[in-house]
Structures are given as C-alpha cells and as structure tokens.
mmCIF file of C-alpha atoms and ligand atoms in Angstrom:
data_model
loop_
_atom_site.group_PDB
_atom_site.id
_atom_site.type_symbol
_atom_site.label_atom_id
_atom_site.label_comp_id
_atom_site.label_asym_id
_atom_site.label_seq_id
_atom_site.Cartn_x
_atom_site.Cartn_y
_atom_site.Cartn_z
ATOM 1 C CA UNK A 1 -82.314 48.547 -44.130
ATOM 2 C CA UNK A 2 -86.008 47.851 -43.514
ATOM 3 C CA UNK A 3 -86.731 47.462 -39.810
ATOM 4 C CA UNK A 4 -88.918 44.616 -38.651
ATOM 5 C CA UNK A 5 -91.140 44.803 -35.585
ATOM 6 C CA UNK A 6 -89.398 43.253 -32.594
ATOM 7 C CA UNK A 7 -91.056 40.036 -31.375
ATOM 8 C CA UNK A 8 -92.324 40.105 -27.800
ATOM 9 C CA UNK A 9 -90.032 38.153 -25.507
ATOM 10 C CA UNK A 10 -92.070 35.745 -23.334
ATOM 11 C CA UNK A 11 -92.001 36.701 -19.647
ATOM 12 C CA UNK A 12 -90.902 33.215 -18.598
ATOM 13 C CA UNK A 13 -87.501 33.525 -20.296
ATOM 14 C CA UNK A 14 -86.653 36.970 -18.893
ATOM 15 C CA UNK A 15 -84.735 36.811 -15.593
ATOM 16 C CA UNK A 16 -86.889 38.362 -12.801
ATOM 17 C CA UNK A 17 -84.672 41.398 -12.097
ATOM 18 C CA UNK A 18 -84.945 42.505 -15.754
ATOM 19 C CA UNK A 19 -88.737 42.238 -15.947
ATOM 20 C CA UNK A 20 -90.657 45.445 -16.178
ATOM 21 C CA UNK A 21 -92.886 45.953 -13.178
ATOM 22 C CA UNK A 22 -96.560 45.912 -14.169
ATOM 23 C CA UNK A 23 -98.184 49.336 -14.393
ATOM 24 C CA UNK A 24 -100.601 50.026 -11.568
ATOM 25 C CA UNK A 25 -104.105 49.098 -12.629
ATOM 26 C CA UNK A 26 -102.916 47.312 -15.796
ATOM 27 C CA UNK A 27 -103.785 43.871 -14.597
ATOM 28 C CA UNK A 28 -100.662 41.927 -13.699
ATOM 29 C CA UNK A 29 -101.089 39.055 -11.310
ATOM 30 C CA UNK A 30 -104.497 39.135 -9.646
ATOM 31 C CA UNK A 31 -104.508 39.378 -5.851
ATOM 32 C CA UNK A 32 -104.087 36.094 -4.040
ATOM 33 C CA UNK A 33 -102.830 34.331 -7.155
ATOM 34 C CA UNK A 34 -99.191 33.228 -7.513
ATOM 35 C CA UNK A 35 -97.298 34.647 -10.524
ATOM 36 C CA UNK A 36 -97.087 32.237 -13.447
ATOM 37 C CA UNK A 37 -93.359 31.437 -12.942
ATOM 38 C CA UNK A 38 -94.006 30.408 -9.347
ATOM 39 C CA UNK A 39 -96.906 28.069 -10.151
ATOM 40 C CA UNK A 40 -94.603 25.416 -11.496
ATOM 41 C CA UNK A 41 -91.823 26.199 -9.016
ATOM 42 C CA UNK A 42 -89.332 23.367 -8.530
ATOM 43 C CA UNK A 43 -89.410 21.389 -5.325
ATOM 44 C CA UNK A 44 -88.874 23.576 -2.270
ATOM 45 C CA UNK A 45 -85.345 23.272 -0.866
ATOM 46 C CA UNK A 46 -84.823 22.141 2.692
ATOM 47 C CA UNK A 47 -82.971 24.365 5.139
ATOM 48 C CA UNK A 48 -79.918 22.069 4.874
ATOM 49 C CA UNK A 49 -79.840 22.385 1.060
ATOM 50 C CA UNK A 50 -79.993 26.152 1.314
ATOM 51 C CA UNK A 51 -77.123 26.167 3.794
ATOM 52 C CA UNK A 52 -75.105 23.919 1.480
ATOM 53 C CA UNK A 53 -75.768 26.265 -1.469
ATOM 54 C CA UNK A 54 -74.699 29.223 0.615
ATOM 55 C CA UNK A 55 -71.524 27.417 1.688
ATOM 56 C CA UNK A 56 -70.723 26.620 -1.962
ATOM 57 C CA UNK A 57 -71.198 30.250 -2.964
ATOM 58 C CA UNK A 58 -69.232 31.628 0.010
ATOM 59 C CA UNK A 59 -65.741 31.526 -1.594
ATOM 60 C CA UNK A 60 -67.069 33.158 -4.783
ATOM 61 C CA UNK A 61 -68.903 35.789 -2.746
ATOM 62 C CA UNK A 62 -65.780 36.485 -0.697
ATOM 63 C CA UNK A 63 -63.650 36.804 -3.850
ATOM 64 C CA UNK A 64 -66.293 39.088 -5.385
ATOM 65 C CA UNK A 65 -66.247 41.236 -2.236
ATOM 66 C CA UNK A 66 -62.464 41.615 -2.406
ATOM 67 C CA UNK A 67 -62.506 42.179 -6.165
ATOM 68 C CA UNK A 68 -65.108 44.946 -5.906
ATOM 69 C CA UNK A 69 -62.678 46.788 -3.651
ATOM 70 C CA UNK A 70 -59.400 45.955 -5.441
ATOM 71 C CA UNK A 71 -60.619 45.712 -9.065
ATOM 72 C CA UNK A 72 -57.875 43.093 -9.459
ATOM 73 C CA UNK A 73 -59.727 40.721 -11.782
ATOM 74 C CA UNK A 74 -59.076 42.960 -14.811
ATOM 75 C CA UNK A 75 -55.347 42.893 -14.111
ATOM 76 C CA UNK A 76 -55.320 39.137 -13.484
ATOM 77 C CA UNK A 77 -57.335 38.407 -16.636
ATOM 78 C CA UNK A 78 -54.971 40.594 -18.662
ATOM 79 C CA UNK A 79 -51.969 38.827 -17.185
ATOM 80 C CA UNK A 80 -53.162 35.242 -17.358
ATOM 81 C CA UNK A 81 -54.916 35.373 -20.735
ATOM 82 C CA UNK A 82 -52.419 37.521 -22.603
ATOM 83 C CA UNK A 83 -51.341 36.528 -26.084
ATOM 84 C CA UNK A 84 -47.955 34.946 -26.583
ATOM 85 C CA UNK A 85 -45.973 34.898 -29.843
ATOM 86 C CA UNK A 86 -46.022 31.949 -32.212
ATOM 87 C CA UNK A 87 -43.224 29.499 -31.530
ATOM 88 C CA UNK A 88 -43.246 29.972 -27.759
ATOM 89 C CA UNK A 89 -41.613 26.835 -26.333
ATOM 90 C CA UNK A 90 -40.195 25.178 -23.229
ATOM 91 C CA UNK A 91 -37.242 27.599 -23.088
ATOM 92 C CA UNK A 92 -39.756 30.279 -22.111
ATOM 93 C CA UNK A 93 -40.437 28.462 -18.848
ATOM 94 C CA UNK A 94 -36.923 29.135 -17.512
ATOM 95 C CA UNK A 95 -37.894 32.550 -16.112
ATOM 96 C CA UNK A 96 -40.861 31.071 -14.246
ATOM 97 C CA UNK A 97 -38.640 28.196 -13.070
ATOM 98 C CA UNK A 98 -36.197 30.767 -11.645
ATOM 99 C CA UNK A 99 -39.100 32.505 -9.945
ATOM 100 C CA UNK A 100 -40.237 29.184 -8.484
ATOM 101 C CA UNK A 101 -36.707 28.465 -7.221
ATOM 102 C CA UNK A 102 -36.674 31.873 -5.532
ATOM 103 C CA UNK A 103 -40.033 31.201 -3.851
ATOM 104 C CA UNK A 104 -38.737 27.828 -2.577
ATOM 105 C CA UNK A 105 -35.603 29.551 -1.230
ATOM 106 C CA UNK A 106 -37.655 32.244 0.489
ATOM 107 C CA UNK A 107 -40.040 29.713 2.056
ATOM 108 C CA UNK A 108 -37.389 27.270 3.278
ATOM 109 C CA UNK A 109 -35.264 30.228 4.438
ATOM 110 C CA UNK A 110 -38.065 31.461 6.714
ATOM 111 C CA UNK A 111 -38.235 28.048 8.426
ATOM 112 C CA UNK A 112 -34.452 27.829 8.781
ATOM 113 C CA UNK A 113 -34.368 31.318 10.335
ATOM 114 C CA UNK A 114 -36.684 30.061 13.085
ATOM 115 C CA UNK A 115 -33.900 27.777 14.363
ATOM 116 C CA UNK A 116 -30.654 29.359 13.150
ATOM 117 C CA UNK A 117 -28.547 31.547 15.481
ATOM 118 C CA UNK A 118 -26.276 34.034 13.673
ATOM 119 C CA UNK A 119 -23.551 34.048 16.298
ATOM 120 C CA UNK A 120 -19.964 32.940 15.819
ATOM 121 C CA UNK A 121 -20.200 30.593 18.804
ATOM 122 C CA UNK A 122 -23.650 29.111 18.095
ATOM 123 C CA UNK A 123 -24.132 29.188 14.298
ATOM 124 C CA UNK A 124 -22.470 25.815 13.708
ATOM 125 C CA UNK A 125 -24.300 24.072 16.559
ATOM 126 C CA UNK A 126 -27.656 25.574 15.503
ATOM 127 C CA UNK A 127 -27.189 24.091 12.023
ATOM 128 C CA UNK A 128 -26.277 20.741 13.614
ATOM 129 C CA UNK A 129 -29.444 21.034 15.710
ATOM 130 C CA UNK A 130 -31.547 21.733 12.582
ATOM 131 C CA UNK A 131 -30.027 18.735 10.788
ATOM 132 C CA UNK A 132 -30.176 16.247 13.635
ATOM 133 C CA UNK A 133 -33.066 17.153 15.900
ATOM 134 C CA UNK A 134 -35.627 19.450 14.259
ATOM 135 C CA UNK A 135 -38.401 17.445 12.518
ATOM 136 C CA UNK A 136 -37.821 17.657 8.742
ATOM 137 C CA UNK A 137 -34.910 19.981 9.526
ATOM 138 C CA UNK A 138 -32.394 18.142 7.377
ATOM 139 C CA UNK A 139 -34.903 18.034 4.515
ATOM 140 C CA UNK A 140 -35.643 21.777 4.654
ATOM 141 C CA UNK A 141 -31.950 22.624 5.063
ATOM 142 C CA UNK A 142 -31.123 20.352 2.122
ATOM 143 C CA UNK A 143 -33.772 21.998 -0.045
ATOM 144 C CA UNK A 144 -32.365 25.434 0.767
ATOM 145 C CA UNK A 145 -28.760 24.374 0.189
ATOM 146 C CA UNK A 146 -29.344 22.566 -3.114
ATOM 147 C CA UNK A 147 -32.020 25.082 -4.127
ATOM 148 C CA UNK A 148 -29.432 27.849 -4.130
ATOM 149 C CA UNK A 149 -27.396 26.013 -6.783
ATOM 150 C CA UNK A 150 -30.588 25.250 -8.727
ATOM 151 C CA UNK A 151 -31.541 28.940 -8.735
ATOM 152 C CA UNK A 152 -28.071 30.005 -9.928
ATOM 153 C CA UNK A 153 -28.137 27.419 -12.747
ATOM 154 C CA UNK A 154 -31.688 28.408 -13.774
ATOM 155 C CA UNK A 155 -30.970 32.134 -13.778
ATOM 156 C CA UNK A 156 -27.990 31.583 -16.100
ATOM 157 C CA UNK A 157 -30.060 29.367 -18.413
ATOM 158 C CA UNK A 158 -32.840 31.980 -18.435
ATOM 159 C CA UNK A 159 -30.345 34.727 -19.212
ATOM 160 C CA UNK A 160 -28.933 32.578 -22.036
ATOM 161 C CA UNK A 161 -32.436 32.099 -23.445
ATOM 162 C CA UNK A 162 -33.194 35.816 -23.440
ATOM 163 C CA UNK A 163 -29.776 36.566 -24.964
ATOM 164 C CA UNK A 164 -29.930 34.004 -27.771
ATOM 165 C CA UNK A 165 -33.537 34.902 -28.591
ATOM 166 C CA UNK A 166 -32.544 38.583 -28.851
ATOM 167 C CA UNK A 167 -34.946 39.555 -26.052
ATOM 168 C CA UNK A 168 -32.516 42.185 -24.743
ATOM 169 C CA UNK A 169 -33.173 44.430 -27.781
ATOM 170 C CA UNK A 170 -35.608 47.333 -28.048
ATOM 171 C CA UNK A 171 -37.986 47.760 -26.251
ATOM 172 C CA UNK A 172 -36.767 45.335 -23.550
ATOM 173 C CA UNK A 173 -33.356 46.797 -22.687
ATOM 174 C CA UNK A 174 -34.593 47.969 -19.289
ATOM 175 C CA UNK A 175 -35.821 44.480 -18.460
ATOM 176 C CA UNK A 176 -32.408 43.107 -19.404
ATOM 177 C CA UNK A 177 -30.731 45.654 -17.094
ATOM 178 C CA UNK A 178 -33.107 44.702 -14.260
ATOM 179 C CA UNK A 179 -32.228 41.067 -15.015
ATOM 180 C CA UNK A 180 -28.500 41.810 -14.706
ATOM 181 C CA UNK A 181 -29.091 43.377 -11.273
ATOM 182 C CA UNK A 182 -31.167 40.298 -10.335
ATOM 183 C CA UNK A 183 -28.267 38.089 -11.405
ATOM 184 C CA UNK A 184 -25.800 40.037 -9.219
ATOM 185 C CA UNK A 185 -28.216 39.901 -6.278
ATOM 186 C CA UNK A 186 -28.731 36.147 -6.726
ATOM 187 C CA UNK A 187 -24.956 35.622 -6.698
ATOM 188 C CA UNK A 188 -24.770 37.799 -3.563
ATOM 189 C CA UNK A 189 -27.379 35.569 -1.912
ATOM 190 C CA UNK A 190 -25.371 32.448 -2.755
ATOM 191 C CA UNK A 191 -22.130 34.038 -1.515
ATOM 192 C CA UNK A 192 -23.482 35.429 1.760
ATOM 193 C CA UNK A 193 -25.455 32.244 2.496
ATOM 194 C CA UNK A 194 -22.336 30.094 2.146
ATOM 195 C CA UNK A 195 -20.753 31.547 5.315
ATOM 196 C CA UNK A 196 -23.793 31.018 7.534
ATOM 197 C CA UNK A 197 -23.099 27.381 8.668
ATOM 198 C CA UNK A 198 -19.763 28.769 9.925
ATOM 199 C CA UNK A 199 -17.885 25.499 9.480
ATOM 200 C CA UNK A 200 -14.289 25.197 8.263
ATOM 201 C CA UNK A 201 -15.237 25.032 4.607
ATOM 202 C CA UNK A 202 -17.580 28.032 4.676
ATOM 203 C CA UNK A 203 -15.109 30.063 6.765
ATOM 204 C CA UNK A 204 -12.130 29.596 4.413
ATOM 205 C CA UNK A 205 -14.210 29.757 1.236
ATOM 206 C CA UNK A 206 -15.614 33.123 2.378
ATOM 207 C CA UNK A 207 -12.090 34.453 3.010
ATOM 208 C CA UNK A 208 -11.171 33.441 -0.551
ATOM 209 C CA UNK A 209 -14.361 35.074 -1.909
ATOM 210 C CA UNK A 210 -13.793 38.311 0.019
ATOM 211 C CA UNK A 211 -10.196 38.471 -1.192
ATOM 212 C CA UNK A 212 -11.296 37.928 -4.793
ATOM 213 C CA UNK A 213 -13.735 40.831 -4.357
ATOM 214 C CA UNK A 214 -10.808 42.918 -3.092
ATOM 215 C CA UNK A 215 -8.986 42.526 -6.404
ATOM 216 C CA UNK A 216 -11.767 44.333 -8.302
ATOM 217 C CA UNK A 217 -10.893 47.710 -9.878
ATOM 218 C CA UNK A 218 -11.505 50.925 -7.847
ATOM 219 C CA UNK A 219 -14.311 49.638 -5.574
ATOM 220 C CA UNK A 220 -12.717 46.215 -4.922
ATOM 221 C CA UNK A 221 -10.762 47.040 -1.711
ATOM 222 C CA UNK A 222 -13.718 49.015 -0.274
ATOM 223 C CA UNK A 223 -16.078 46.164 -1.073
ATOM 224 C CA UNK A 224 -13.913 43.550 0.650
ATOM 225 C CA UNK A 225 -13.498 45.830 3.713
ATOM 226 C CA UNK A 226 -17.257 46.291 3.840
ATOM 227 C CA UNK A 227 -17.901 42.546 3.570
ATOM 228 C CA UNK A 228 -15.286 41.561 6.161
ATOM 229 C CA UNK A 229 -16.614 44.198 8.594
ATOM 230 C CA UNK A 230 -13.221 44.344 10.359
ATOM 231 C CA UNK A 231 -9.568 43.409 9.895
ATOM 232 C CA UNK A 232 -10.308 39.651 10.082
ATOM 233 C CA UNK A 233 -13.269 37.483 9.225
ATOM 234 C CA UNK A 234 -15.164 36.940 12.489
ATOM 235 C CA UNK A 235 -18.370 37.449 14.434
ATOM 236 C CA UNK A 236 -19.196 40.849 12.863
ATOM 237 C CA UNK A 237 -18.664 39.386 9.383
ATOM 238 C CA UNK A 238 -21.205 36.684 10.174
ATOM 239 C CA UNK A 239 -23.788 39.228 11.436
ATOM 240 C CA UNK A 240 -23.231 41.378 8.354
ATOM 241 C CA UNK A 241 -23.562 38.457 5.966
ATOM 242 C CA UNK A 242 -26.724 37.346 7.787
ATOM 243 C CA UNK A 243 -28.327 40.807 7.528
ATOM 244 C CA UNK A 244 -27.443 41.027 3.824
ATOM 245 C CA UNK A 245 -28.664 37.467 3.206
ATOM 246 C CA UNK A 246 -31.872 37.742 5.225
ATOM 247 C CA UNK A 247 -33.102 41.304 4.780
ATOM 248 C CA UNK A 248 -31.291 43.515 2.315
ATOM 249 C CA UNK A 249 -30.946 41.352 -0.774
ATOM 250 C CA UNK A 250 -34.241 39.386 -0.593
ATOM 251 C CA UNK A 251 -36.139 42.693 -0.276
ATOM 252 C CA UNK A 252 -34.358 44.085 -3.330
ATOM 253 C CA UNK A 253 -34.920 40.845 -5.277
ATOM 254 C CA UNK A 254 -38.663 40.878 -4.525
ATOM 255 C CA UNK A 255 -38.982 44.509 -5.650
ATOM 256 C CA UNK A 256 -36.988 43.891 -8.823
ATOM 257 C CA UNK A 257 -38.854 40.683 -9.702
ATOM 258 C CA UNK A 258 -42.042 42.777 -9.432
ATOM 259 C CA UNK A 259 -40.643 45.334 -11.901
ATOM 260 C CA UNK A 260 -39.320 42.522 -14.160
ATOM 261 C CA UNK A 261 -42.737 40.824 -14.285
ATOM 262 C CA UNK A 262 -44.534 44.111 -14.867
ATOM 263 C CA UNK A 263 -42.384 44.723 -17.943
ATOM 264 C CA UNK A 264 -42.836 41.139 -19.185
ATOM 265 C CA UNK A 265 -46.619 41.560 -19.018
ATOM 266 C CA UNK A 266 -46.573 45.075 -20.478
ATOM 267 C CA UNK A 267 -44.211 44.386 -23.386
ATOM 268 C CA UNK A 268 -45.043 40.738 -24.049
ATOM 269 C CA UNK A 269 -42.339 38.183 -24.818
ATOM 270 C CA UNK A 270 -40.122 38.004 -27.885
ATOM 271 C CA UNK A 271 -40.804 35.504 -30.662
ATOM 272 C CA UNK A 272 -38.056 32.908 -31.240
ATOM 273 C CA UNK A 273 -35.479 33.976 -33.891
ATOM 274 C CA UNK A 274 -36.690 31.351 -36.378
ATOM 275 C CA UNK A 275 -40.253 32.693 -36.462
ATOM 276 C CA UNK A 276 -40.518 35.091 -39.370
ATOM 277 C CA UNK A 277 -42.861 38.066 -39.168
ATOM 278 C CA UNK A 278 -45.929 37.753 -41.374
ATOM 279 C CA UNK A 279 -46.984 40.667 -43.473
ATOM 280 C CA UNK A 280 -49.977 42.488 -42.019
ATOM 281 C CA UNK A 281 -53.193 41.350 -43.729
ATOM 282 C CA UNK A 282 -54.186 44.953 -44.401
ATOM 283 C CA UNK A 283 -51.365 46.906 -46.020
ATOM 284 C CA UNK A 284 -51.003 49.801 -43.618
ATOM 285 C CA UNK A 285 -47.626 51.496 -43.191
ATOM 286 C CA UNK A 286 -48.699 52.803 -39.768
ATOM 287 C CA UNK A 287 -49.492 49.325 -38.451
ATOM 288 C CA UNK A 288 -46.059 48.161 -39.640
ATOM 289 C CA UNK A 289 -44.356 51.040 -37.865
ATOM 290 C CA UNK A 290 -46.357 50.406 -34.708
ATOM 291 C CA UNK A 291 -45.465 46.732 -34.750
ATOM 292 C CA UNK A 292 -41.935 47.628 -33.646
ATOM 293 C CA UNK A 293 -39.551 45.160 -35.336
ATOM 294 C CA UNK A 294 -36.846 44.071 -32.946
ATOM 295 C CA UNK A 295 -33.948 44.454 -35.295
ATOM 296 C CA UNK A 296 -33.690 40.933 -36.682
ATOM 297 C CA UNK A 297 -36.518 40.938 -39.169
ATOM 298 C CA UNK A 298 -39.243 39.759 -36.815
ATOM 299 C CA UNK A 299 -41.624 41.270 -34.370
ATOM 300 C CA UNK A 300 -43.206 39.860 -31.292
ATOM 301 C CA UNK A 301 -46.773 40.534 -32.219
ATOM 302 C CA UNK A 302 -47.268 43.336 -29.714
ATOM 303 C CA UNK A 303 -46.905 47.059 -29.993
ATOM 304 C CA UNK A 304 -44.852 48.816 -27.348
ATOM 305 C CA UNK A 305 -48.097 49.761 -25.606
ATOM 306 C CA UNK A 306 -48.828 46.038 -25.271
ATOM 307 C CA UNK A 307 -51.629 45.843 -27.849
ATOM 308 C CA UNK A 308 -51.351 42.838 -30.162
ATOM 309 C CA UNK A 309 -50.737 43.683 -33.815
ATOM 310 C CA UNK A 310 -52.872 41.935 -36.381
ATOM 311 C CA UNK A 311 -51.050 39.265 -38.365
ATOM 312 C CA UNK A 312 -47.670 39.720 -36.627
ATOM 313 C CA UNK A 313 -47.146 36.248 -35.295
ATOM 314 C CA UNK A 314 -49.147 36.768 -32.146
ATOM 315 C CA UNK A 315 -51.080 33.530 -32.188
ATOM 316 C CA UNK A 316 -51.900 32.263 -28.737
ATOM 317 C CA UNK A 317 -50.675 28.847 -27.682
HETATM 318 C C1 LIG B 401 -34.636 36.176 -10.050
HETATM 319 C C2 LIG B 401 -34.324 36.149 -11.306
HETATM 320 C C3 LIG B 401 -35.268 36.206 -12.477
HETATM 321 C C4 LIG B 401 -36.585 35.864 -12.555
HETATM 322 C C5 LIG B 401 -37.470 35.313 -11.441
HETATM 323 C C6 LIG B 401 -37.012 36.095 -13.911
HETATM 324 C C7 LIG B 401 -38.290 35.835 -14.394
HETATM 325 C C8 LIG B 401 -38.675 36.037 -15.708
HETATM 326 C C9 LIG B 401 -39.901 35.550 -16.298
HETATM 327 C C10 LIG B 401 -40.962 34.719 -15.572
HETATM 328 C C11 LIG B 401 -39.934 35.976 -17.574
HETATM 329 C C12 LIG B 401 -41.048 35.693 -18.635
HETATM 330 C C13 LIG B 401 -40.926 34.282 -19.184
HETATM 331 C C14 LIG B 401 -39.591 33.981 -19.827
HETATM 332 O O1 LIG B 401 -39.247 34.630 -20.814
HETATM 333 O O2 LIG B 401 -38.899 33.092 -19.313
HETATM 334 C C15 LIG B 401 -38.751 36.747 -17.819
HETATM 335 C C16 LIG B 401 -38.435 37.379 -18.985
HETATM 336 C C17 LIG B 401 -37.251 38.084 -19.223
HETATM 337 N N1 LIG B 401 -36.151 38.077 -18.410
HETATM 338 FE FE1 LIG B 401 -36.052 37.348 -16.531
HETATM 339 N N2 LIG B 401 -35.970 36.604 -14.627
HETATM 340 C C18 LIG B 401 -34.872 36.664 -13.799
HETATM 341 C C19 LIG B 401 -33.599 37.041 -14.157
HETATM 342 C C20 LIG B 401 -33.231 37.541 -15.391
HETATM 343 C C21 LIG B 401 -31.869 37.806 -15.819
HETATM 344 C C22 LIG B 401 -30.617 37.492 -15.012
HETATM 345 C C23 LIG B 401 -31.958 38.344 -17.071
HETATM 346 C C24 LIG B 401 -30.860 38.810 -17.984
HETATM 347 C C25 LIG B 401 -29.760 39.389 -17.595
HETATM 348 C C26 LIG B 401 -33.369 38.425 -17.429
HETATM 349 C C27 LIG B 401 -33.869 38.961 -18.584
HETATM 350 C C28 LIG B 401 -35.160 38.807 -19.027
HETATM 351 C C29 LIG B 401 -35.661 39.345 -20.278
HETATM 352 C C30 LIG B 401 -34.883 40.223 -21.276
HETATM 353 C C31 LIG B 401 -36.974 38.880 -20.396
HETATM 354 C C32 LIG B 401 -37.953 39.130 -21.553
HETATM 355 C C33 LIG B 401 -37.962 37.886 -22.395
HETATM 356 C C34 LIG B 401 -38.697 38.054 -23.697
HETATM 357 O O3 LIG B 401 -39.144 39.150 -24.032
HETATM 358 O O4 LIG B 401 -38.810 37.058 -24.420
HETATM 359 N N3 LIG B 401 -34.118 37.891 -16.395
HETATM 360 N N4 LIG B 401 -37.988 36.754 -16.667
#
C-alpha cells in the first residue's frame, strides 16, 4: 500500500493536554501575547457559574474517585450491557421479581424489628402496637405479611420458568441446586415468620407445621425437636424462630443470591425452547463445540466462559 504524507492537524482542534510543547527558541507564542486559542476565548465565567459547574461535576468526580479505587465500572458494564439470547421475554423477569420481593421483605422487616418484641408475653401486644399506634405501622406490617406470600408465589413461578425452559441443564446445574436451597430457605422464612405474631392462629399453625416436619424420614424427629426447642411450643420456640427468621436464614439467602447472580452473569441465560440455534456463519467445528448445546438442539449464544458465540442466537434485545 502506498503511504501518503499525513496532513498537519491544526492546533486549534487538538485538545490542550495533547499539544506538543513548543521547542525552546522555536518561536511559539511571543512574550506578552496571548496564545491564539485564548484570543477568542468565550465570555469569562462568573464565580457563581464556576461554583455551579463544580457542583454539577461533583457526583461524577466522586463516582470516578470510588471507581479508581474499586475498578467496579468494568464489572457493572459487563453485567448491565451483557448480551441476552433471542426470544428473551417477560418470563425472564420472574427471577428479578423474586429478588425485588426479597428486598422489600428485608427492608420492611428491618422497620418491623425496631418495634417488635420477641417475647412470649409481649410479642402479640408489640404487633398490636405496630398496627394501631406506630405511624405507617399497619402499612409496613401488611407489606411484609402479604410480601411473604408474593415471594413464595414468585419463586415457584421462577422455578417453573427455569424448569420448562430447560435452564437446569448443563452448564447451569449448580445454579439450579443453589436455587433449590434458596427455595427451601424462602419456605423456612415463611414458616418461621408465621409464629412471630404469637396469636392463636400462628401458635396452632406452628404446632401443626412442626409436627409435619417430625414425620420426615430419618431427620424428621430431630428437626421438629430442634424447631420446638423444648417439649412444648413456648417462649424458647419463639426466640429460636426469631433468630432463624432474623439472622440465620436472611444471611444465607443473601450469600446464595450473590452466588446465583454471579452464575447468571457468568453463564448467561438460556434461550427459550422454541428458538432454534442458527448455524455458525463460518463453518468451524471448534466454534460449534465451544457453543455448548444444552441438550435440546439449541444453544444460548454464550460459551461456558461467558463469551458470546457468533451466530448462535445471541442477539441483544
Ligand atoms: C430468592 C430466590 C431467587 C432469586 C432472587 C432468583 C433470581 C434469579 C434471577 C434474577 C435470574 C436471572 C433472570 C431469570 O432468568 O429470571 C435467575 C436465573 C436462574 N434461576 Fe433463580 N432466583 C431465585 C430462586 C431460584 C430457584 C428456586 C430456582 C430453581 C430451583 C432457580 C433457578 C435459576 C436458574 C436455573 C436460572 C438460570 C436461568 C437461565 O439460564 O435461563 N432460581 N434467578
């Protein structure tokens, strides 16, 4: 290829930090004379304008400061702008909806804990106090109570989606297993939370639940003894249920949701069963092997290492 001489780029269009400093004695701007780009400088800004500009830039500067130390923007960009398979639809929002329900439960739960007393003699009256006297208490309690059912319904719908779309197959088996543990933990949250108002209904329903647990094979009797925390359901049962409901299970759920999300981002999501895999544009047996079919004649458009595979139904939405 013949090479053409590069045209000289006019000084005015080069940003100041990239300009070459003039060699000493080679001319440059004569003493006492303003450089050419300053001669036609725009109107000088007042002190107030400068302050306003600084205030506008402050959040960006602060984020930049944090990002320089965390290097999180690469991760966030990868997560938020990742490719999704063709055919992605509303059913794929059920996982995020479950996550949202969990966040609502955690938030409302924190506020309820500020007023709730986990004692056999005061639990009932503290709930009555929340409902009748605390500002917005009944609203927050209602959100938490109904939110628990919403979360259970959503988690089942989400599990159904992943099952019917074949998302439990290779390479996502581990994420399915984590999901199963999340399901058990969510049910544990609903079960342990039910006793906390300590009214007649929650008391007798918990006895029924504990007895059902006791009928399980091998571990059943031990599990019901552990849950009851004594020969009869009473004050120690309430404390135990509260500790499980407040500390143990939420901590485990948060950790497992983190692992679940990590795998979703790393492996990508599965294409719906009705989306057929396209043949790679370039016939390359290696690319086909790498694409990792999921056992039902389609692939999700990502290799196991997360890289999108050309022509494998990985169009973004
Ligand atoms: C707290 C409970 C859960 C949360 C917050 C959650 C959240 C999510 C989210 C946001 C996604 C990505 C978007 C989507 O496909 O909907 C996802 C994917 C997935 N989840 Fe869950 N999930 C939970 C429970 C479960 C359960 C109970 C199972 C199954 C037993 C499960 C299995 C999966 C699988 C296999 C995927 C990958 C889907 C794919 O590749 O298309 N998850 N989850």
